[in-house]
Coordinates of N, CA and C and ligand atoms in Angstrom, one line a residue:
X1 N 0.8 -1.1 0.2 CA 0.1 -0.1 -0.1 C 0.9 1.2 0.2
X2 N 0.4 2.1 -0.7 CA 1.0 3.7 -0.9 C 0.8 4.3 0.8
X3 N 1.9 4.7 1.6 CA 1.4 5.3 2.8 C 1.9 6.9 3.0
X4 N 3.3 7.3 2.2 CA 3.3 8.8 2.7 C 2.8 9.6 1.4
X5 N 1.7 10.4 2.1 CA 0.8 10.5 0.9 C 0.8 12.6 1.0
X6 N 0.6 13.2 0.2 CA 0.1 14.4 0.4 C -0.6 14.4 -0.1
X7 N -2.1 15.3 0.6 CA -3.1 15.3 -0.2 C -3.1 16.9 -0.6
X8 N -3.4 17.0 -2.0 CA -3.6 18.7 -2.3 C -5.1 18.8 -2.8
X9 N -5.2 20.1 -3.1 CA -6.5 20.9 -3.9 C -6.8 22.0 -3.1
X10 N -7.6 22.9 -3.5 CA -8.1 24.2 -3.4 C -8.7 24.1 -2.2
X11 N -8.8 25.4 -1.4 CA -9.6 25.2 0.0 C -11.1 24.8 -0.6
X12 N -11.5 24.2 0.5 CA -12.9 23.2 0.6 C -13.1 22.3 -0.3
X13 N -11.8 21.6 -0.9 CA -12.1 20.6 -2.0 C -12.5 19.3 -1.3
X14 N -11.9 19.2 0.1 CA -12.4 17.8 0.9 C -11.1 17.4 1.6
X15 N -10.0 18.0 1.3 CA -8.8 17.5 2.0 C -9.0 16.6 3.6
X16 N -9.4 17.7 4.4 CA -9.7 17.4 5.7 C -10.7 16.1 5.8
X17 N -11.5 16.3 5.1 CA -12.5 15.4 5.1 C -12.0 14.0 4.8
X18 N -11.3 13.8 3.8 CA -10.8 12.7 3.2 C -9.7 12.0 4.4
X19 N -8.8 12.9 4.7 CA -7.7 12.8 5.6 C -8.2 12.1 6.7
X20 N -9.4 12.6 7.4 CA -9.9 11.9 8.4 C -10.2 10.4 8.3
X21 N -11.0 10.1 7.1 CA -11.5 8.6 6.6 C -10.1 8.0 6.3
X22 N -9.5 8.5 5.9 CA -8.0 7.5 5.6 C -7.2 7.3 6.9
X23 N -7.1 8.1 7.4 CA -6.4 7.9 9.0 C -7.1 6.8 9.7
X24 N -8.3 7.0 9.4 CA -8.9 6.0 10.5 C -8.9 4.4 9.6
X25 N -9.1 4.8 8.5 CA -8.9 3.2 7.7 C -7.8 2.8 7.7
X26 N -6.7 3.3 7.8 CA -5.2 3.0 7.4 C -4.3 3.1 8.5
X27 N -4.7 3.5 9.4 CA -3.6 4.0 10.6 C -2.9 4.7 10.3
X28 N -2.7 6.0 9.5 CA -1.9 6.8 8.7 C -2.4 8.1 9.9
X29 N -0.8 8.7 10.3 CA -0.8 9.9 10.9 C -1.4 11.3 10.2
X30 N -2.3 11.7 10.4 CA -3.0 12.8 9.8 C -2.2 14.1 10.0
X31 N -1.3 14.8 9.4 CA -0.4 16.2 9.8 C -1.3 17.1 8.8
X32 N -2.1 18.1 9.5 CA -2.5 19.0 8.6 C -2.0 20.6 9.4
X33 N -1.2 21.2 8.6 CA -0.5 22.5 9.0 C -1.4 23.5 9.4
X34 N -3.0 23.5 8.6 CA -3.8 24.5 9.1 C -4.6 24.1 10.8
X35 N -4.6 22.5 10.9 CA -4.9 22.2 12.4 C -3.9 23.1 13.3
X36 N -2.4 22.4 12.8 CA -1.7 22.9 13.9 C -1.5 24.4 14.3
X37 N -1.5 25.4 13.3 CA -1.8 26.4 13.2 C -3.3 27.0 14.2
X38 N -4.0 26.6 14.1 CA -5.5 26.4 14.7 C -5.3 26.0 16.4
X39 N -4.4 25.2 16.3 CA -4.2 24.6 17.7 C -3.4 25.6 18.5
X40 N -2.2 26.2 17.8 CA -1.6 27.3 18.5 C -2.2 28.6 18.8
X41 N -3.4 28.8 17.6 CA -3.6 30.0 18.0 C -4.9 29.8 19.3
X42 N -5.3 28.6 19.4 CA -6.4 28.2 20.5 C -5.6 28.4 21.7
X43 N -4.2 27.8 21.6 CA -3.5 27.7 23.0 C -2.5 29.4 23.1
X44 N -2.9 30.1 22.3 CA -2.3 31.7 22.9 C -0.8 31.4 22.6
X45 N -0.3 30.8 21.7 CA 1.1 30.7 21.6 C 1.6 31.6 21.0
X46 N 3.1 31.9 21.1 CA 3.8 32.9 19.9 C 3.3 32.7 18.7
X47 N 3.6 31.4 18.1 CA 3.4 30.9 16.8 C 1.6 31.5 16.8
X48 N 1.3 30.9 17.3 CA -0.3 31.2 17.0 C -0.6 32.6 16.8
X49 N -0.1 33.3 17.7 CA -0.3 35.1 17.5 C 0.1 35.3 16.2
X50 N 1.4 34.7 15.6 CA 1.9 35.0 14.5 C 1.0 35.0 13.4
X51 N 0.6 33.2 13.4 CA -0.1 32.8 12.2 C -1.5 33.7 12.2
X52 N -2.3 34.0 13.4 CA -3.5 34.4 13.2 C -3.7 35.5 12.1
X53 N -2.4 36.4 12.1 CA -2.2 37.8 11.5 C -2.6 37.7 10.0
X54 N -2.5 36.2 9.9 CA -2.4 35.8 8.5 C -3.4 35.0 7.5
X55 N -3.8 34.1 9.0 CA -5.0 33.2 8.2 C -5.9 33.8 8.4
X56 N -6.2 34.6 9.2 CA -7.8 35.0 9.6 C -8.3 36.2 8.0
X57 N -6.9 36.4 7.5 CA -7.5 37.3 5.9 C -7.0 36.4 5.3
X58 N -7.1 35.3 5.1 CA -6.5 34.2 3.9 C -5.0 34.3 3.8
X59 N -4.5 34.9 4.1 CA -3.1 34.7 3.4 C -2.0 33.5 4.3
X60 N -1.2 33.2 3.6 CA 0.0 32.4 3.8 C 0.7 32.9 4.8
X61 N 0.8 31.5 5.9 CA 2.0 32.1 7.1 C 3.3 31.8 6.1
X62 N 4.3 32.9 6.8 CA 5.9 32.8 5.9 C 6.0 31.5 6.0
X63 N 6.8 31.1 4.6 CA 7.7 29.6 4.4 C 8.4 29.4 5.8
X64 N 9.3 30.2 6.1 CA 10.3 29.8 6.9 C 9.6 29.3 8.7
X65 N 8.5 30.2 8.9 CA 7.9 29.6 10.1 C 7.1 28.0 9.9
X66 N 6.4 27.9 8.5 CA 5.6 26.6 8.5 C 6.6 25.4 7.9
X67 N 8.0 25.9 7.3 CA 8.8 25.0 7.1 C 9.3 24.1 8.3
X68 N 9.7 25.1 9.3 CA 10.2 24.8 10.9 C 9.3 23.8 11.6
X69 N 8.0 24.4 11.5 CA 7.1 23.5 12.1 C 6.9 22.0 11.6
X70 N 6.8 22.3 10.3 CA 6.4 20.6 9.4 C 7.7 19.6 9.9
X71 N 9.1 20.2 9.8 CA 10.1 19.5 9.7 C 10.2 19.0 11.3
X72 N 9.8 19.6 12.4 CA 9.8 19.0 13.6 C 8.5 17.8 13.6
X73 N 7.9 18.0 12.9 CA 6.6 17.2 13.1 C 6.5 16.0 12.3
X74 N 7.4 16.2 11.0 CA 7.5 14.9 10.3 C 8.7 13.7 10.7
X75 N 9.6 14.3 11.6 CA 10.6 14.0 12.6 C 10.1 12.9 13.5
X76 N 8.8 12.9 14.1 CA 7.9 12.0 15.2 C 8.1 11.2 14.6
X77 N 8.0 10.0 15.6 CA 8.2 8.5 16.0 C 7.0 8.1 14.9
X78 N 5.9 9.0 15.4 CA 4.3 8.5 15.1 C 4.0 8.5 13.3
X79 N 4.9 8.8 12.8 CA 5.1 9.3 11.1 C 5.8 8.1 10.6
X80 N 6.2 7.1 11.1 CA 7.2 6.3 11.0 C 6.2 5.4 10.2
X81 N 5.1 4.8 10.3 CA 4.5 4.0 9.7 C 3.5 4.2 8.7
X82 N 3.5 5.8 7.9 CA 3.3 6.5 7.0 C 2.4 7.8 7.3
X83 N 2.1 8.6 6.6 CA 1.4 10.0 7.2 C 0.7 10.7 5.9
X84 N -0.1 11.2 6.2 CA -1.1 12.1 5.2 C -0.9 13.5 5.5
X85 N -0.1 14.5 4.4 CA 0.1 15.4 4.9 C -1.1 16.5 4.0
X86 N -1.6 17.1 5.0 CA -2.9 18.0 4.3 C -2.6 19.5 4.7
X87 N -2.4 20.5 3.6 CA -2.1 21.6 3.5 C -0.5 22.1 3.7
X88 N 0.2 21.2 3.1 CA 1.5 21.3 3.3 C 2.1 20.4 2.1
X89 N 2.7 20.4 1.1 CA 3.3 22.1 0.8 C 2.5 22.7 0.2
X90 N 2.8 24.2 0.0 CA 1.8 25.3 -0.3 C 2.4 26.2 -1.2
X91 N 3.8 26.2 -1.3 CA 4.6 27.3 -2.0 C 6.2 26.3 -2.7
X92 N 6.6 26.7 -3.6 CA 7.8 25.8 -4.3 C 8.8 25.6 -3.2
X93 N 8.8 26.8 -2.3 CA 10.1 26.3 -1.2 C 9.8 25.5 -0.3
X94 N 8.5 25.6 -0.1 CA 7.8 24.2 1.0 C 8.2 23.3 0.3
X95 N 8.0 23.0 -0.6 CA 7.7 21.7 -1.6 C 9.3 20.9 -2.0
X96 N 10.1 22.0 -2.2 CA 11.8 21.8 -2.0 C 12.5 21.2 -0.7
X97 N 11.9 21.9 0.3 CA 12.1 21.7 1.8 C 11.7 20.5 2.1
X98 N 10.8 20.0 1.8 CA 10.1 18.5 2.1 C 10.6 17.4 1.0
X99 N 11.0 17.8 -0.2 CA 11.8 16.8 -0.9 C 13.0 16.5 0.0
X100 N 13.8 17.4 0.1 CA 15.2 17.7 0.8 C 14.9 16.8 2.0
X101 N 14.0 17.2 3.3 CA 13.6 16.4 4.5 C 13.7 14.9 4.3
X102 N 12.4 14.7 3.4 CA 11.7 13.5 3.5 C 13.1 12.6 3.1
X103 N 14.5 13.1 2.0 CA 15.3 12.3 1.5 C 16.3 11.9 2.9
X104 N 16.2 13.0 3.6 CA 17.3 12.9 4.7 C 16.6 12.0 5.9
X105 N 15.5 12.2 6.5 CA 15.0 11.2 7.8 C 14.1 9.8 6.9
X106 N 14.4 9.4 5.5 CA 14.2 8.5 4.6 C 12.6 7.9 4.9
X107 N 11.8 9.4 4.8 CA 10.5 9.0 4.4 C 9.7 9.4 3.6
X108 N 10.3 9.1 2.0 CA 10.0 9.3 0.6 C 8.2 9.6 0.9
X109 N 8.1 10.8 0.0 CA 6.7 10.9 -0.4 C 6.5 9.6 -1.5
X110 N 5.4 9.0 -1.5 CA 5.0 7.8 -2.6 C 3.8 8.3 -3.4
X111 N 2.9 9.3 -2.8 CA 2.1 9.8 -3.7 C 1.5 10.9 -3.6
X112 N 1.0 11.9 -4.4 CA -0.1 13.1 -4.0 C -1.2 12.9 -4.9
X113 N -2.3 13.0 -3.9 CA -3.5 13.1 -4.1 C -3.8 14.0 -4.2
X114 N -4.4 14.6 -5.5 CA -5.0 15.8 -5.9 C -6.6 15.8 -6.0
X115 N -7.1 16.8 -5.5 CA -8.6 17.0 -5.4 C -8.9 18.0 -6.4
X116 N -9.6 17.7 -7.4 CA -10.1 19.0 -8.2 C -11.3 19.2 -7.6
X117 N -11.9 20.6 -7.9 CA -13.4 20.6 -7.5 C -13.3 22.5 -8.0
X118 N -15.0 22.9 -8.7 CA -14.9 23.8 -9.4 C -15.1 25.0 -8.3
X119 N -15.1 26.7 -8.7 CA -15.0 27.2 -7.6 C -16.6 27.6 -7.1
X120 N -17.3 27.2 -7.8 CA -18.6 27.2 -7.1 C -18.9 26.3 -6.2
X121 N -18.7 25.3 -6.6 CA -19.0 24.2 -5.7 C -17.7 24.9 -4.2
X122 N -16.6 25.1 -4.3 CA -15.5 25.2 -3.1 C -16.2 26.4 -2.4
X123 N -16.8 27.5 -2.9 CA -17.7 28.5 -2.3 C -19.0 27.7 -1.4
X124 N -19.9 27.0 -2.2 CA -20.9 26.3 -1.4 C -20.1 25.4 0.0
X125 N -19.3 25.3 -0.5 CA -18.9 24.1 1.0 C -18.1 24.9 2.0
X126 N -17.1 25.8 1.6 CA -16.7 26.9 2.6 C -18.3 27.6 3.5
X127 N -18.2 28.3 2.8 CA -19.6 29.2 3.4 C -20.6 28.1 4.3
X128 N -20.9 27.0 4.0 CA -21.3 26.2 4.9 C -20.8 25.2 5.9
X129 N -19.7 25.4 5.8 CA -18.6 24.6 6.9 C -18.8 24.7 8.1
X130 N -19.2 23.7 8.7 CA -18.9 24.0 10.4 C -18.0 23.1 11.3
X131 N -17.2 23.4 12.1 CA -16.2 22.4 12.4 C -16.1 22.2 13.7
X132 N -15.8 21.3 14.6 CA -16.0 20.6 15.7 C -15.0 21.4 16.5
X133 N -15.1 22.1 17.4 CA -14.1 23.0 18.2 C -12.9 22.0 19.1
X134 N -13.5 20.7 19.5 CA -12.6 19.8 20.3 C -12.1 19.0 19.2
X135 N -12.5 18.2 18.5 CA -11.4 17.7 17.5 C -11.4 17.6 15.7
X136 N -12.2 18.9 15.6 CA -11.8 19.3 14.3 C -12.7 18.8 12.8
X137 N -13.5 17.6 13.4 CA -14.3 16.9 12.1 C -15.2 18.2 11.6
X138 N -15.0 18.3 10.4 CA -15.5 19.1 9.3 C -17.2 18.6 9.0
X139 N -18.2 19.3 9.2 CA -19.7 19.4 8.8 C -20.0 19.9 7.8
X140 N -20.9 20.1 7.6 CA -22.1 21.1 6.4 C -22.9 21.4 6.8
X141 N -23.9 22.4 6.6 CA -25.2 22.8 6.9 C -26.2 22.0 6.3
X142 N -26.0 21.7 5.4 CA -27.0 21.3 4.4 C -26.5 19.8 3.9
X143 N -25.2 19.5 3.2 CA -24.8 18.2 2.8 C -24.1 17.1 3.8
X144 N -23.3 17.8 5.0 CA -22.6 16.9 5.9 C -23.4 17.2 7.2
X145 N -24.7 16.9 7.7 CA -25.4 17.4 8.9 C -24.7 16.6 9.8
X146 N -24.5 17.3 10.8 CA -24.1 16.3 12.1 C -25.7 15.8 12.8
X147 N -25.8 14.6 13.5 CA -27.3 14.0 13.8 C -27.9 14.8 14.9
X148 N -27.1 15.9 15.5 CA -28.0 16.6 16.2 C -27.2 18.4 16.3
X149 N -28.2 19.2 15.7 CA -27.7 20.5 15.4 C -26.5 21.1 15.9
X150 N -25.1 21.4 15.6 CA -24.5 22.5 16.7 C -23.6 21.3 17.7
X151 N -23.6 20.0 17.4 CA -23.0 19.1 18.2 C -22.2 17.9 17.2
X152 N -20.8 17.6 17.7 CA -20.3 16.8 17.0 C -20.6 15.4 17.1
X153 N -20.9 14.6 16.1 CA -21.2 13.4 16.2 C -20.3 12.6 16.8
X154 N -19.0 12.6 16.8 CA -17.8 11.7 17.3 C -17.3 12.1 18.4
X155 N -17.3 13.6 18.9 CA -17.2 13.5 20.5 C -18.1 14.5 21.4
X156 N -18.8 14.8 20.8 CA -19.9 15.9 21.6 C -19.4 17.3 21.5
X157 N -18.4 17.6 20.8 CA -18.1 19.1 21.0 C -19.0 19.7 20.2
X158 N -18.7 21.2 20.7 CA -19.8 22.2 19.9 C -19.0 22.6 18.6
X159 N -20.0 23.2 17.4 CA -19.3 23.0 16.1 C -19.5 24.8 16.1
X160 N -18.9 25.5 14.8 CA -18.3 26.6 14.8 C -17.9 27.0 13.4
X161 N -18.0 28.4 13.3 CA -17.6 28.6 11.8 C -16.3 29.2 11.9
X162 N -15.4 28.7 11.1 CA -13.9 29.5 10.8 C -13.8 30.5 10.9
X163 N -12.8 31.5 11.5 CA -12.8 32.7 11.2 C -12.5 33.4 9.5
X164 N -11.7 32.3 9.2 CA -11.2 32.6 7.5 C -12.3 31.9 6.8
X165 N -13.6 31.4 7.2 CA -14.6 31.1 6.1 C -15.1 32.1 5.6
X166 N -14.9 33.0 5.3 CA -15.9 34.1 4.9 C -15.6 34.6 3.6
X167 N -16.5 35.2 2.4 CA -16.2 35.2 1.4 C -14.9 36.2 0.9
X168 N -14.3 37.2 2.2 CA -13.7 38.1 1.5 C -12.2 37.0 1.7
X169 N -12.4 36.2 3.1 CA -10.7 35.4 3.0 C -10.5 34.5 1.9
X170 N -11.9 34.0 1.8 CA -12.0 32.6 0.8 C -11.3 33.4 -0.4
X171 N -11.7 34.4 -0.9 CA -11.3 35.2 -2.3 C -9.8 35.2 -2.2
X172 N -9.1 35.3 -0.9 CA -7.7 35.4 -0.8 C -7.3 34.1 -1.1
X173 N -7.6 33.2 -0.3 CA -7.3 31.9 -0.1 C -7.0 31.3 -1.8
X174 N -7.9 31.6 -2.4 CA -8.4 30.9 -3.6 C -7.0 31.2 -4.4
X175 N -7.1 32.9 -4.4 CA -5.6 33.3 -4.7 C -4.5 33.0 -4.7
X176 N -4.4 32.5 -3.7 CA -2.7 31.9 -3.5 C -3.2 30.7 -3.9
X177 N -4.1 29.8 -3.6 CA -4.1 28.5 -4.4 C -3.5 28.4 -5.5
X178 N -4.4 29.5 -6.7 CA -3.8 29.5 -8.0 C -2.3 29.8 -8.0
X179 N -1.9 31.0 -7.5 CA -0.8 31.8 -7.5 C 0.5 31.0 -7.4
X180 N 0.6 30.5 -5.8 CA 1.3 29.8 -5.1 C 1.4 27.9 -5.3
X181 N 0.2 27.4 -4.9 CA -0.2 26.2 -4.7 C -0.2 25.2 -6.0
X182 N -1.2 25.6 -7.0 CA -1.7 25.1 -8.0 C -0.1 24.5 -9.0
X183 N 0.9 25.6 -9.2 CA 2.2 25.2 -9.8 C 2.8 24.0 -9.2
X184 N 2.4 23.4 -8.1 CA 2.9 22.4 -7.8 C 2.8 21.0 -8.3
X185 N 1.2 21.1 -8.9 CA 1.2 20.0 -9.5 C 1.9 19.9 -10.7
X186 N 2.4 20.5 -11.1 CA 3.1 20.3 -12.1 C 5.0 19.7 -11.6
X187 N 5.3 20.1 -10.4 CA 6.4 19.7 -9.8 C 6.2 18.5 -9.6
X188 N 5.1 18.0 -9.0 CA 4.8 16.5 -8.7 C 4.5 15.6 -10.1
X189 N 3.7 15.9 -11.1 CA 3.4 15.6 -12.1 C 4.9 14.7 -12.6
X190 N 6.1 15.8 -12.8 CA 7.5 15.7 -13.2 C 8.1 14.6 -12.8
X191 N 7.6 14.1 -11.3 CA 8.5 13.0 -10.6 C 7.7 12.0 -11.0
X192 N 6.4 12.0 -11.2 CA 5.7 10.7 -11.5 C 4.6 10.5 -10.3
X193 N 4.5 11.9 -9.6 CA 3.7 10.9 -8.1 C 2.5 11.6 -8.3
X194 N 2.0 12.7 -9.0 CA 0.3 13.0 -9.1 C -0.9 12.0 -9.6
X195 N -1.8 12.2 -8.8 CA -2.7 11.2 -9.3 C -3.7 12.0 -8.6
X196 N -4.7 12.4 -10.0 CA -6.2 13.2 -9.6 C -7.4 12.4 -9.6
X197 N -8.4 12.8 -8.7 CA -9.7 12.8 -8.6 C -10.4 13.8 -8.3
X198 N -11.6 13.6 -9.1 CA -12.7 14.6 -9.3 C -13.6 14.6 -7.6
X199 N -13.3 15.8 -7.1 CA -13.8 15.7 -5.5 C -15.3 16.2 -5.6
X200 N -16.1 16.4 -6.9 CA -17.4 16.7 -6.7 C -18.0 15.2 -6.3
X201 N -17.6 14.2 -6.6 CA -18.9 13.1 -6.2 C -18.5 13.0 -4.4
X202 N -19.5 12.4 -4.2 CA -19.8 12.5 -2.5 C -18.9 11.8 -1.6
X203 N -18.4 12.4 -0.5 CA -17.2 12.5 0.1 C -16.8 10.5 0.3
X204 N -18.1 9.8 0.4 CA -17.9 8.4 0.6 C -17.3 7.7 -0.5
X205 N -18.0 8.1 -2.0 CA -17.6 7.7 -2.7 C -15.9 8.1 -3.3
X206 N -16.0 9.1 -2.7 CA -14.3 9.6 -3.1 C -13.3 8.8 -2.4
X207 N -13.6 8.7 -1.1 CA -13.0 8.0 -0.3 C -12.7 6.6 -0.5
X208 N -13.9 5.6 -1.2 CA -13.6 4.6 -1.8 C -12.8 4.4 -3.1
X209 N -12.8 5.5 -4.0 CA -12.1 5.6 -4.9 C -10.4 5.8 -4.5
X210 N -10.3 6.7 -3.8 CA -8.7 7.0 -3.6 C -8.3 5.5 -2.7
X211 N -8.9 5.0 -1.7 CA -8.5 3.5 -1.0 C -8.0 2.7 -2.1
X212 N -9.2 2.7 -2.9 CA -8.9 1.5 -4.1 C -7.4 1.5 -4.9
X213 N -7.4 3.0 -5.1 CA -5.8 3.3 -5.6 C -4.6 3.2 -4.9
X214 N -5.0 3.5 -3.6 CA -3.6 3.6 -2.7 C -3.7 2.2 -2.1
X215 N -4.6 1.0 -2.2 CA -4.4 -0.3 -1.8 C -3.4 -1.2 -2.9
X216 N -3.6 -0.8 -4.3 CA -2.9 -1.5 -5.3 C -1.9 -2.0 -4.9
Ligands
AP5_301 P1 -5.9 24.8 6.0 O1 -7.0 24.4 7.2 O2 -5.2 23.8 5.8 O3 -7.0 25.3 5.1 P2 -7.7 25.1 3.4 O4 -6.6 24.5 2.6 O5 -8.3 26.4 2.6 O6 -8.3 23.7 3.5 P3 -9.7 23.7 4.0 O7 -9.3 23.2 5.7 O8 -10.7 25.0 4.3 O9 -10.4 22.7 3.3 P4 -10.5 21.2 3.0 O10 -10.2 20.9 1.7 O11 -9.6 20.4 4.0 O12 -11.9 20.8 3.0 P5 -12.9 20.0 4.0 O13 -12.5 18.8 4.0 O14 -13.0 20.8 5.4 O15 -5.2 26.1 6.0 C1 -5.9 27.2 6.8 C2 -4.7 28.3 6.4 O16 -3.8 28.1 7.1 C3 -4.3 28.7 5.1 O17 -5.1 29.8 4.7 C4 -2.7 29.4 5.6 O18 -3.8 31.1 6.3 C5 -2.7 28.8 6.8 N1 -1.2 27.6 6.4 C6 -1.9 26.4 6.6 N2 -0.9 25.6 5.7 C7 0.1 26.1 5.3 C8 1.1 26.4 4.7 N3 1.5 25.0 4.0 N4 2.1 27.2 4.3 C9 1.1 28.7 4.9 N5 0.0 28.9 5.6 C10 -0.7 27.4 5.5 O19 -14.3 20.0 3.3 C11 -14.9 21.3 3.1 C12 -16.4 21.4 3.4 O20 -17.1 20.8 2.2 C13 -16.9 20.7 4.7 O21 -18.3 21.3 5.1 C14 -17.3 19.3 4.5 O22 -18.2 18.8 5.3 C15 -17.6 19.2 2.8 N6 -17.4 18.0 2.0 C16 -15.9 17.5 2.0 N7 -15.6 16.6 0.9 C17 -17.1 16.9 0.5 C18 -17.5 16.1 -0.7 N8 -16.7 14.8 -1.6 N9 -18.6 16.0 -1.2 C19 -19.3 17.0 -0.6 N10 -19.1 17.9 0.6 C20 -17.6 17.7 1.1

């Protein structure tokens, strides 16, 4: 099975949703740089205060900060049996740093799963997304409702709307995706690592297709 995996795609494509399904099914370590920043913001750390200035407006956190945080995380023991990178890399310097680091620690990237989705659907998903404050599980107010309104099915935590899930910040996030992150698809295609999936299908069908591919 392929196990050191990068999940790519624009904001709202379903990276976090798919990562949580794959993590459970295949016992992989889920590393979301967005979640790591949000944890730091919640904890009021120095890193969190710095990251918040960028994240709330939809901008990328500077490369040196993000790369340093990822380097520490990827070298940890729980990544030895396989990991899912969700939200990293997002720029060419991040992709180059990851390539170097993964060789150094002998944890090479085996596949890049890219989720395609059109802008209209991304806006629909982001504007209706609610997230669990405790465990980060994602929901949608019309298409992925929790059993009890406002309450996480998995841990009973309260659901909230992310500060950057508004129209203005989303426009900035989509611009960063097009200019900074989308070019990385060529970077990974040249290395024979890229595998594209259409994320317009429902989350269960997407999970089934990606799982079948990873198990080949
Ligand atoms: P991050 O948390 O990574 O946000 P993102 O990339 O914008 O992605 P999202 O979490 O918004 O969407 P997703 O693709 O995970 O979709 P989800 O599964 O939730 O980053 C946040 C910020 O942190 C960045 O803007 C930046 O400032 C900073 N940052 C993070 N990493 C960085 C880095 N490497 N460098 C610099 N800065 C960095 O799904 C969305 C909705 O759709 C949900 O409601 C869900 O229920 C629904 N849904 C999901 N899948 C499906 C499906 N298949 N069908 C129908 N609905 C679905």
